[in-house]
XYZ file of C-alpha atoms in Angstrom:
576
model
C -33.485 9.148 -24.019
C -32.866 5.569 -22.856
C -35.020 3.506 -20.301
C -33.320 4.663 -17.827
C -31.641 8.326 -17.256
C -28.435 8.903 -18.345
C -27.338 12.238 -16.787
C -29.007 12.387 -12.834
C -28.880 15.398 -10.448
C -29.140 14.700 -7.024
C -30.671 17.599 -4.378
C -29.445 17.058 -0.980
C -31.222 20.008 1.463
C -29.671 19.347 5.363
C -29.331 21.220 8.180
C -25.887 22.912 7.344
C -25.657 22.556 4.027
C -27.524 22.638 0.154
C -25.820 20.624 -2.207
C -26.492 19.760 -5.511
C -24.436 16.687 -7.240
C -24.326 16.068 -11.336
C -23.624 11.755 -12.449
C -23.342 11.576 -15.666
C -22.185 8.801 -17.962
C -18.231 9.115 -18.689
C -17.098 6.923 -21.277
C -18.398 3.281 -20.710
C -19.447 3.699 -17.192
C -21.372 6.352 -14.651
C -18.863 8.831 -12.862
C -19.423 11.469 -10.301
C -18.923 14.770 -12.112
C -18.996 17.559 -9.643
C -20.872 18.696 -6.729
C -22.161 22.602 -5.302
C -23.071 23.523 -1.788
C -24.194 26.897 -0.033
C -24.770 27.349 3.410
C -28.243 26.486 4.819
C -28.535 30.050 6.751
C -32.518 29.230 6.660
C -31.791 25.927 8.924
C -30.518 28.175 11.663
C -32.743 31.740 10.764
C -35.675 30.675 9.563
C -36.224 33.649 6.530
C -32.958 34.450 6.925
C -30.522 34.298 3.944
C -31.431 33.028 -0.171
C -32.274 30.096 -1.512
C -29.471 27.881 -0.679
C -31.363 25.206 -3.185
C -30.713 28.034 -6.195
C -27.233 29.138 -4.626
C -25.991 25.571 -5.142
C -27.286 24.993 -8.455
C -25.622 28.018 -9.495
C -22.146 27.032 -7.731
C -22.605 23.544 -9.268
C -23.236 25.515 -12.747
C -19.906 27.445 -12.394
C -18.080 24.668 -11.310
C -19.041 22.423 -14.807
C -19.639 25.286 -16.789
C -23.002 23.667 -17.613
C -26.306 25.250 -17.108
C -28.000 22.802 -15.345
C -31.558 25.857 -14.222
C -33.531 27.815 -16.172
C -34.778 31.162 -15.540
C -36.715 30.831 -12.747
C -34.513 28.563 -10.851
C -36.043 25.063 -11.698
C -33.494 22.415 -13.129
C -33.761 22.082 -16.841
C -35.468 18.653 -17.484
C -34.658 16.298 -19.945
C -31.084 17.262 -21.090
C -31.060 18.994 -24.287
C -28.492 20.246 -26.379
C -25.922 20.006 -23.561
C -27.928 21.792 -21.410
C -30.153 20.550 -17.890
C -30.283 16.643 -16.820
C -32.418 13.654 -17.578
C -33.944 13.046 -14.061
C -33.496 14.923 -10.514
C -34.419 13.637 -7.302
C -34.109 14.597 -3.759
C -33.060 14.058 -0.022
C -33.605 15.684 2.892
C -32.458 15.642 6.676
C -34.817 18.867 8.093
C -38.166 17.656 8.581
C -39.101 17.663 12.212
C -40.231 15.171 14.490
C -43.616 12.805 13.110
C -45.547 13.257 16.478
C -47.104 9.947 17.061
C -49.689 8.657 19.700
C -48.720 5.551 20.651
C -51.793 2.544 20.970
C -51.721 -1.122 21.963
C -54.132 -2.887 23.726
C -51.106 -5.090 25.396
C -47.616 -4.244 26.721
C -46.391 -7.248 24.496
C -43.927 -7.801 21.476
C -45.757 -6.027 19.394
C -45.571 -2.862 20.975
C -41.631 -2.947 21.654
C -41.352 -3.717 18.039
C -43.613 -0.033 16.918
C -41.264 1.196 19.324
C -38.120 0.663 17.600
C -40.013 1.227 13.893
C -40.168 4.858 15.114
C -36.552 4.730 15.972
C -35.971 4.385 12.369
C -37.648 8.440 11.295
C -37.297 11.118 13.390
C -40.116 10.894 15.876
C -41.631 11.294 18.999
C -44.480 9.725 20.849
C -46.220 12.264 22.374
C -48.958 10.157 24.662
C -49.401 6.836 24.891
C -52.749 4.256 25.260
C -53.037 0.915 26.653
C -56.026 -1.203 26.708
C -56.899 -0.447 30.444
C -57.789 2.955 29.294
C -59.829 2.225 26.323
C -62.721 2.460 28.145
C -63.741 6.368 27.311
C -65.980 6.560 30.725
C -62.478 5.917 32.667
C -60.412 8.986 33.746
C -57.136 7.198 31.443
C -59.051 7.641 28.667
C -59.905 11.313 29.315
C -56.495 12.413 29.951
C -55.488 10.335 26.624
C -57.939 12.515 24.753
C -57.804 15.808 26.642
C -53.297 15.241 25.669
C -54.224 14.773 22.002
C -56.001 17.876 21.537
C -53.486 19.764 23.705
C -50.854 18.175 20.915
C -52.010 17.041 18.180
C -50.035 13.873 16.503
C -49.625 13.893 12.923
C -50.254 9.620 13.230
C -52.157 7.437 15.637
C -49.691 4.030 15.652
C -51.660 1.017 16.915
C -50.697 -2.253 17.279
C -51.698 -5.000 19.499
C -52.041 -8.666 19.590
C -50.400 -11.994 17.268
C -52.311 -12.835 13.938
C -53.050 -16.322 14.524
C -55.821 -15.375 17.639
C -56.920 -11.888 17.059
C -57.848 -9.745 20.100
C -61.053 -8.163 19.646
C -59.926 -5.296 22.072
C -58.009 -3.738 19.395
C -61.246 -2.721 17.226
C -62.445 -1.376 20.787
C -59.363 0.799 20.699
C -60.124 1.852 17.120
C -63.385 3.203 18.180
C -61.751 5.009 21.194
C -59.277 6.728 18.898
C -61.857 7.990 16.781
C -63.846 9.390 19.198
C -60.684 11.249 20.644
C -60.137 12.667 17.219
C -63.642 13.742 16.697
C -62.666 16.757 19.115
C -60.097 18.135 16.664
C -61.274 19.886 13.438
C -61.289 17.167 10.717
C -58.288 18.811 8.629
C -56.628 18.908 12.040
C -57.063 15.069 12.423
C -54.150 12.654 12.500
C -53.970 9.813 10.371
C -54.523 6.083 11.287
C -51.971 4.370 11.293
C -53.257 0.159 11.607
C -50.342 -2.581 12.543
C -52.358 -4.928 14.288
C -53.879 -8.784 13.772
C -54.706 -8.810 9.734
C -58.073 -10.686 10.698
C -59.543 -7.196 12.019
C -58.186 -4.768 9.222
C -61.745 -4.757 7.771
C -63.516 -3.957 11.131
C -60.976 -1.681 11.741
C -62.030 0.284 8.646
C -65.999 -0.119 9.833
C -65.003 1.350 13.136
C -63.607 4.381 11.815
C -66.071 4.755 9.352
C -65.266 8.662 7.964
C -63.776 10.246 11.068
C -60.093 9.025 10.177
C -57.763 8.577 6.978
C -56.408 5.267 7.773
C -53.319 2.998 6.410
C -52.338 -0.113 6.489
C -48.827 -1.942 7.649
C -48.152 -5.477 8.389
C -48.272 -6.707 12.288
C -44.774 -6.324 13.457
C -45.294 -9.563 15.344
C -47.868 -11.864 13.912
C -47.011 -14.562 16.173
C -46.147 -12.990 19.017
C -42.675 -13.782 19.032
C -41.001 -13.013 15.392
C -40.840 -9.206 14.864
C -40.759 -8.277 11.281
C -40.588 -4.031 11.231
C -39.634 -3.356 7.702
C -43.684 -2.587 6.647
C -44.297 -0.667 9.547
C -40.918 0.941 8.715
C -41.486 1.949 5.418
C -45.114 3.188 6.637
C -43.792 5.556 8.738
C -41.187 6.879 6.441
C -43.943 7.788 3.917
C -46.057 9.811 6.099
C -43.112 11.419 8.002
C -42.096 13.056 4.358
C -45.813 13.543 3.183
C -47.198 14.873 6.206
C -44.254 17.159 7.660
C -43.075 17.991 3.809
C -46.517 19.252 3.492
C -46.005 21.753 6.684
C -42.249 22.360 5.779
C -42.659 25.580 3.427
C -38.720 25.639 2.994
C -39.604 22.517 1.588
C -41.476 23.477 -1.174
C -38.858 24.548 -3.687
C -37.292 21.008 -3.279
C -40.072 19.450 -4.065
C -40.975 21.327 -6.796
C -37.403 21.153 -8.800
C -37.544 16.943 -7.520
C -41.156 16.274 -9.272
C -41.752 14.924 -5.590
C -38.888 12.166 -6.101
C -37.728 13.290 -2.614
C -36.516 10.489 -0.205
C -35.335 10.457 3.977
C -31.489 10.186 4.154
C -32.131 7.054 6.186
C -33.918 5.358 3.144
C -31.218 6.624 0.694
C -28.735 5.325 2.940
C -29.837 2.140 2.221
C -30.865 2.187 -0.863
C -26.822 3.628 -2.165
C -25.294 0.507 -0.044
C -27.810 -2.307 -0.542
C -26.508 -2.002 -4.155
C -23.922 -4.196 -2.841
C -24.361 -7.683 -2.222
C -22.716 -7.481 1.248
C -24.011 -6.736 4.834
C -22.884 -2.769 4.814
C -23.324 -1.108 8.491
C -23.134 2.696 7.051
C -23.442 5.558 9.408
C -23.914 9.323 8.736
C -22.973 12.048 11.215
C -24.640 15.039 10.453
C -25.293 18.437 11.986
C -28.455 17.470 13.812
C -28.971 14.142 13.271
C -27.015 10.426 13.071
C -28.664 7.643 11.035
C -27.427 4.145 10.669
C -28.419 1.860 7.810
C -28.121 -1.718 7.982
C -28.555 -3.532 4.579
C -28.248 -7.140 5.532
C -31.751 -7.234 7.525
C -32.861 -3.510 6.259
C -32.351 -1.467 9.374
C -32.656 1.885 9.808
C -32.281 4.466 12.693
C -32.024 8.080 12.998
C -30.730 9.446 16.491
C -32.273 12.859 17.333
C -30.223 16.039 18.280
C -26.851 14.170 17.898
C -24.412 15.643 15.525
C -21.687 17.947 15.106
C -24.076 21.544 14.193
C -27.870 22.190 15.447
C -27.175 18.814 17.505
C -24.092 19.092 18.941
C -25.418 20.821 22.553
C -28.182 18.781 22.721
C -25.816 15.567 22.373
C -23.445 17.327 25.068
C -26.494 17.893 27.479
C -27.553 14.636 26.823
C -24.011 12.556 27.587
C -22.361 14.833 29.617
C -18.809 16.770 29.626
C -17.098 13.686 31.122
C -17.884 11.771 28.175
C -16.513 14.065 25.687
C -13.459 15.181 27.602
C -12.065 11.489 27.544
C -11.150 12.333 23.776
C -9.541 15.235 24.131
C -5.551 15.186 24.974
C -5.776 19.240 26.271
C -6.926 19.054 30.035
C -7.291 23.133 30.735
C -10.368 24.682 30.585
C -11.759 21.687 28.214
C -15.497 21.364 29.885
C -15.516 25.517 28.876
C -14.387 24.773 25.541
C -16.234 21.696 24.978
C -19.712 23.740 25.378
C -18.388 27.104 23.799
C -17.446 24.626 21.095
C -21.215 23.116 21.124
C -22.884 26.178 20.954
C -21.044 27.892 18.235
C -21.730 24.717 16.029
C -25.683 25.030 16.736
C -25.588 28.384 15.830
C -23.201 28.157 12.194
C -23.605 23.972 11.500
C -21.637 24.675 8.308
C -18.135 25.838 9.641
C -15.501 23.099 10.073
C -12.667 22.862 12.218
C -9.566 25.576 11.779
C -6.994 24.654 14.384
C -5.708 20.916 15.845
C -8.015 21.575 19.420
C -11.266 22.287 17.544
C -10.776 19.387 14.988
C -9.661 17.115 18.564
C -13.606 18.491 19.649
C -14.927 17.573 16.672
C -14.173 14.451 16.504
C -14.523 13.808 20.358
C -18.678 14.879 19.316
C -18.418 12.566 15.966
C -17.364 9.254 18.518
C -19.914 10.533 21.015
C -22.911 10.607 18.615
C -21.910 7.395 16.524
C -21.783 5.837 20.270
C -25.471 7.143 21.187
C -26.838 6.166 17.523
C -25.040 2.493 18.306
C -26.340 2.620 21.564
C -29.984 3.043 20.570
C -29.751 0.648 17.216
C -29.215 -2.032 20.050
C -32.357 -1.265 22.168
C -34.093 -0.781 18.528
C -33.126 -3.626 15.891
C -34.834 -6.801 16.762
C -31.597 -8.646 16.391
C -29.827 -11.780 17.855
C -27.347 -10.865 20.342
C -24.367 -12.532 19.839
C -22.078 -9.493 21.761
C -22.704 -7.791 24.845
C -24.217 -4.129 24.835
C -23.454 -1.302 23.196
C -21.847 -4.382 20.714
C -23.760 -4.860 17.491
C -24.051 -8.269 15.643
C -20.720 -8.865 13.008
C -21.009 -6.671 9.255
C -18.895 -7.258 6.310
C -18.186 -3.969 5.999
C -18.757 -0.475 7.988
C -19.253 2.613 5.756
C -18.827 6.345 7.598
C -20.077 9.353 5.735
C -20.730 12.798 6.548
C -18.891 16.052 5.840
C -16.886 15.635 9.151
C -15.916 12.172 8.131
C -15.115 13.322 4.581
C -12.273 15.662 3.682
C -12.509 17.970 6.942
C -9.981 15.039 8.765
C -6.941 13.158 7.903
C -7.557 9.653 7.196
C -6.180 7.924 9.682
C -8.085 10.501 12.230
C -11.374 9.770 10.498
C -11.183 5.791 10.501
C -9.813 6.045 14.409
C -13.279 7.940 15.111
C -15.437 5.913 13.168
C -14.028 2.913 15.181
C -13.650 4.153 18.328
C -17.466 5.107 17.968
C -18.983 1.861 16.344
C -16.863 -0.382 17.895
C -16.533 -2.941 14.982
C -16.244 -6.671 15.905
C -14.689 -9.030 14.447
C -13.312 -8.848 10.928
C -14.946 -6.403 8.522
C -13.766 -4.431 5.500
C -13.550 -0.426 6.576
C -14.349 2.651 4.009
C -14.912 6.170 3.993
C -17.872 7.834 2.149
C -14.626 10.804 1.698
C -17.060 13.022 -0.490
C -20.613 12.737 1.153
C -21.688 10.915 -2.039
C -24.245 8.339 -0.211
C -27.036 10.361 0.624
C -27.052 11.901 -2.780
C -26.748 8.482 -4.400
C -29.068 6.395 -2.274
C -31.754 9.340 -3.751
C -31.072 8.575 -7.467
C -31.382 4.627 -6.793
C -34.686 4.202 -7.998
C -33.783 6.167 -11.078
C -30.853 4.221 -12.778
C -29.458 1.537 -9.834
C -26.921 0.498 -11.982
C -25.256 4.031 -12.556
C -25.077 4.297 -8.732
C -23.638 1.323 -8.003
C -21.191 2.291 -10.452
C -20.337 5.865 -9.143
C -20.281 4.056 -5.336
C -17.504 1.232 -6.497
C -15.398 4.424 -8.718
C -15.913 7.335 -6.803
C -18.403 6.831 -3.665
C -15.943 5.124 -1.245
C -12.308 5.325 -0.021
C -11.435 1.998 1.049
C -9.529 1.615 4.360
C -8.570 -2.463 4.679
C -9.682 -4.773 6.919
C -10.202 -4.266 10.705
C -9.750 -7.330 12.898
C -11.194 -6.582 16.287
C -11.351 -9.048 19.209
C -14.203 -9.172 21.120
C -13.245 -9.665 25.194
C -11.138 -7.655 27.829
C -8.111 -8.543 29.530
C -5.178 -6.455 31.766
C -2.989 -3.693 29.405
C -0.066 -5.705 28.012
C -1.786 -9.067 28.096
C -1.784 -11.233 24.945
C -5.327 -10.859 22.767
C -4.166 -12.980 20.088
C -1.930 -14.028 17.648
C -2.330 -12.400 13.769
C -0.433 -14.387 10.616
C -0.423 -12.716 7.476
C 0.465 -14.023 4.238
C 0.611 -12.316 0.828
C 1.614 -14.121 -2.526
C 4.983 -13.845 -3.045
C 6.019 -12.358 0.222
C 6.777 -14.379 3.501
C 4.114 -14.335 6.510
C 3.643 -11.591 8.788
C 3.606 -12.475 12.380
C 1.937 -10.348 15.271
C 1.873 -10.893 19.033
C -1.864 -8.582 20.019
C -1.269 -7.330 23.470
C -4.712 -5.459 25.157
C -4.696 -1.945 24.695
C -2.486 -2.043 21.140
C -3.454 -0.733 18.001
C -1.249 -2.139 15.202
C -2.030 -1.741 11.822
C 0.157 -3.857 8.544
C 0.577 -2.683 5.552
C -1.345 -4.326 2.536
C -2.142 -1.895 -0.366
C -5.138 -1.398 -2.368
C -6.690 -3.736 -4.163
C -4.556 -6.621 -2.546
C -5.547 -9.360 -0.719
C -4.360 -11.848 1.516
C -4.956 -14.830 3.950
C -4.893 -13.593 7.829
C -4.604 -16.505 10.834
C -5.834 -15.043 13.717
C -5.573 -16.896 16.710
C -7.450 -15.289 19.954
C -6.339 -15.820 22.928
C -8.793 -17.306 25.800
C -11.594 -15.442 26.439
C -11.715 -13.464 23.219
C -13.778 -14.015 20.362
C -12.920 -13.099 16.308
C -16.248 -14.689 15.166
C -15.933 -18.260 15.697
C -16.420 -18.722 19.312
C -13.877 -17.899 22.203
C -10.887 -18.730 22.213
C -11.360 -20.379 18.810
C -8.864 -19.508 15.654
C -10.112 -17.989 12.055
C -8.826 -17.934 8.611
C -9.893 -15.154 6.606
C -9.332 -13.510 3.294
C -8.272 -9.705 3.962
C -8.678 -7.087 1.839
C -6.237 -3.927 1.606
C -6.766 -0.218 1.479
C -5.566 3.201 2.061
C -5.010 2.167 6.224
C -4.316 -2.162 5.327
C -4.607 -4.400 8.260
C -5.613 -3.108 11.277
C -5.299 -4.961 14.751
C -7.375 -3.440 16.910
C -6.237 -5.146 20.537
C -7.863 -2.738 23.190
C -11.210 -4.663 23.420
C -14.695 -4.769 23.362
C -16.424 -2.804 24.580
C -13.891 -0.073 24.251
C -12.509 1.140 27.744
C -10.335 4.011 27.594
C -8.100 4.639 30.651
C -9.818 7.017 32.827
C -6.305 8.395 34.270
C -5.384 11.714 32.577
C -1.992 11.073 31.771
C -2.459 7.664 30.896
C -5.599 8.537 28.662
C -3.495 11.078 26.585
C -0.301 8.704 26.323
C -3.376 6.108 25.163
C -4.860 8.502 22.475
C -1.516 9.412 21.152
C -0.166 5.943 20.711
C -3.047 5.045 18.945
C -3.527 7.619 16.157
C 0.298 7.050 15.769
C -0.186 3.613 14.923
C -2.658 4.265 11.926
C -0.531 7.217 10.624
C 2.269 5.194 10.868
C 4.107 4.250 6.946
């Protein structure tokens, strides 16, 4: 066997589905060879149902013709004689919440800055201490300690205070925690997590003495000002899969047939696209969860009960009929349907849409929880704002993945939702993860990163074009700019924008050409209102598209002209 694996198997256990897909090398380069799911029954009826881990193997098996497990289930590993794989690894979406108490001596940039780190796992904080109740004879402290043996936290978090002139309060706090956790049993005892001045780490330590396990991650802001989260990030995505894979017992049979080479989707989400040398904004919709990875500053989030299975009611309670029903053309009995809809996805994640008003639902719930995830990356990513909220900063290129994004929607419906739901500015390149490979890929990274950026360029990602999306508002009808396209050897395109228009120009696959865009006053392409931009554009399955109705998106809140709205622009992308 080489350095590096040549045949991979990627083990992807989420809340609606087990899958199981084979890379292996195909002539000169890495291919995607085949992929088996089954049903995670267990997500939904806990000891309900087989091993949806085995049952995919086995469908992946009959699919190649391969055997890939021996007799007891566990992948056969190295390959040998045609038989089993060189490596496996694993990803996983099920864990639940890391339940984290919450420390800082100050309300300052520090804390904001643990706040969006936990943004990035799936996490809650489930009590919180400042510095005014440090002192343990003060009733603030009592209640701090009485709430963590009520509910235990898997972590303590505590930050608090710049590098350069270390607050002594924070070793004060130390001490405090460790005398809360001295009333739990000492298996029962959460871990220390320490993100505060690097000056103190050592006293830290001496203040805990044996009482705590305690780990290290760099201050978030070490100057009070600059927030820096990817330590702190990485921290907590360690002990979110250590500590809750430990209590997860449907767990343990991925782990086992993985070695423990199991990663969070959000870190194999960017680990798949930061193969590219590009600033990728990729976002997953799953059944109970929507992550967003960011590979230009390493970002990472992963919005709670928001998808289209276990997380589709909470997502409804959460934003509300209205919300939803603004995507959907039918106007009787839609609120009803919306939350029969909602329900019968949290119950049986894994079925997909079967008529033209369920697959109008579904992707009214895949805009809706690519709008929350957006929404909270925001509040979260220590960015520069250049938009205005929900707007994120301008990407090279946005990525959308997940089995409702895949194959279970035309084309042109799935790039309309992705849009309509991350609200792209600017100009960026569009794709489609069409066969869920990201997740999968992201997990064998660290394996062989050169045969998955080779599967991700062949196989991993239907390109769309180029989206060109002015950022500003103006009356329906108005002028939002003016688009020139040339192409060698053809003669130049010209577009008038008006607000609310979706156009979209034909330029093929693996073409490129030079796009003018002129905005008009008051709208912004990326170099300042008002001002013009030349730009190479790249082609795809959907070409150029002009996206004229603004940012932020407004859709018209009449119902007649909402549905006119909605039907004029899916025409437009599905349009030869």
């Amino acid at each position: 066997m080489s350095a590096e694996p040549e045949s991979l198997l990627a083990l992807d256990m989420g809340s609606a589905y087990a899958k199981a897909t084979l890379v292996d090398r195909v002539g000169d380069s890495h291919r995607f060879v085949a992929r088996g799911s089954a049903p995670q029954v267990q997500a939904v009826a806990p000891g309900g149902g087989s091993d949806s881990l085995a049952d995919c193997l086995s469908d992946l098996e009959n699919v190649t013709g391969r055997p890939l497990a021996d007799g007891d289930g566990q992948p056969i590993e190295p390959e040998r004689f045609g038989a089993g794989v060189d490596a496996v690894a694993g990803v996983t979406s099920v864990l639940k919440p890391l339940r984290v108490a919450l420390c800082s001596v100050h309300d300052d940039a520090s804390l904001h800055a643990a706040e969006g780190a936990l943004r990035a796992i799936p996490s809650e904080i489930t009590v919180r201490l400042g510095g005014a109740q440090v002192d343990a004879r003060r009733e603030g402290f009592a209640r701090f300690a009485q709430s963590v043996r009520d509910e235990t936290p898997h972590v303590f978090l505590l930050v608090g205070g710049g590098d350069q002139k270390p607050d002594r309060a924070v070793v004060a706090m130390v001490e405090a925690v460790a005398v809360a956790a001295t009333l739990l049993r000492p298996e029962e005892r959460p871990v220390l997590l320490y993100a505060g001045p690097l000056e103190l780490r050592q006293a830290v330590l001496g203040a805990v003495g044996e009482r705590l396990t305690v780990r290290m991650a760099d201050n978030p802001a070490p100057d009070g000002k600059m927030v820096t989260i990817d330590s702190l990030c990485r921290e907590l995505d360690v002990l979110h899969l250590t500590l809750l894979g430990d209590e997860a017992a449907e767990l343990e049979g991925l782990w086992q047939r993985c070695s423990g080479r199991v990663a969070s989707v959000s870190q194999a989400m960017l680990r798949a696209y930061s193969q590219r040398d590009v600033d990728v904004l990729a976002a997953d919709v799953g059944a109970s969860q929507t992550v967003l990875a960011r590979t230009g500053p390493a970002r990472v989030l992963v919005e709670r009960d928001c998808g289209v299975g276990q997380g589709a009611d909470p997502l409804l309670m959460r934003m509300g009929t209205p919300a939803f029903r603004r995507w959907v053309s039918v106007a009787d009995d839609v609120d009803e349907s919306l939350g029969a809809w909602a329900l019968n996805r949290q119950a049986r994640p894994w079925l997909r849409a079967a008529s033209a008003p369920e697959r109008e639902m579904e992707l009214a719930f895949v805009r809706e929880a690519l709008g929350a995830a957006l929404r909270s990356a925001v509040g979260a990513w220590p960015e520069k704002r250049e938009y205005p909220e929900p707007l994120l900063p301008r990407v090279d290129m946005v990525v959308g993945s997940g089995a409702v994004l895949g194959r279970s929607h035309s084309v042109p419906q799935a790039a309309l939702a992705l849009i309509d739901g991350l609200q792209p500015v600017g100009v960026c390149r569009l794709a489609l993860d069409r066969d869920n490979l990201g997740t999968s890929l992201g997990a064998l990274a660290q394996l062989n990163p050169t045969a998955v950026l080779s599967v991700l360029e062949r196989d991993g990602m239907l390109v769309l074009g180029t989206l060109v999306a002015p950022v500003g508002q103006a009356r329906h009808g108005r002028e939002v700019a003016r688009v020139s396209l040339r192409v060698a050897g053809d003669e130049p395109v010209e577009v008038r924008l008006e607000a609310g228009q979706l156009v979209r120009l034909p330029l093929p696959a693996g073409v490129t050409g030079q796009a003018v865009v002129q905005p008009a006053r008051g709208y912004d392409v990326g170099a300042g209102a008002g001002q013009g931009l030349e730009v190479e554009v790249e082609g795809g399955a959907l070409g150029l598209i002009l996206d004229g109705r603004g940012r932020p998106l407004e859709v018209p809140s009449g119902p007649t002209e909402r549905v006119a709205a909605l039907g004029r622009w899916l025409a437009a992308l599905e349009a030869k």
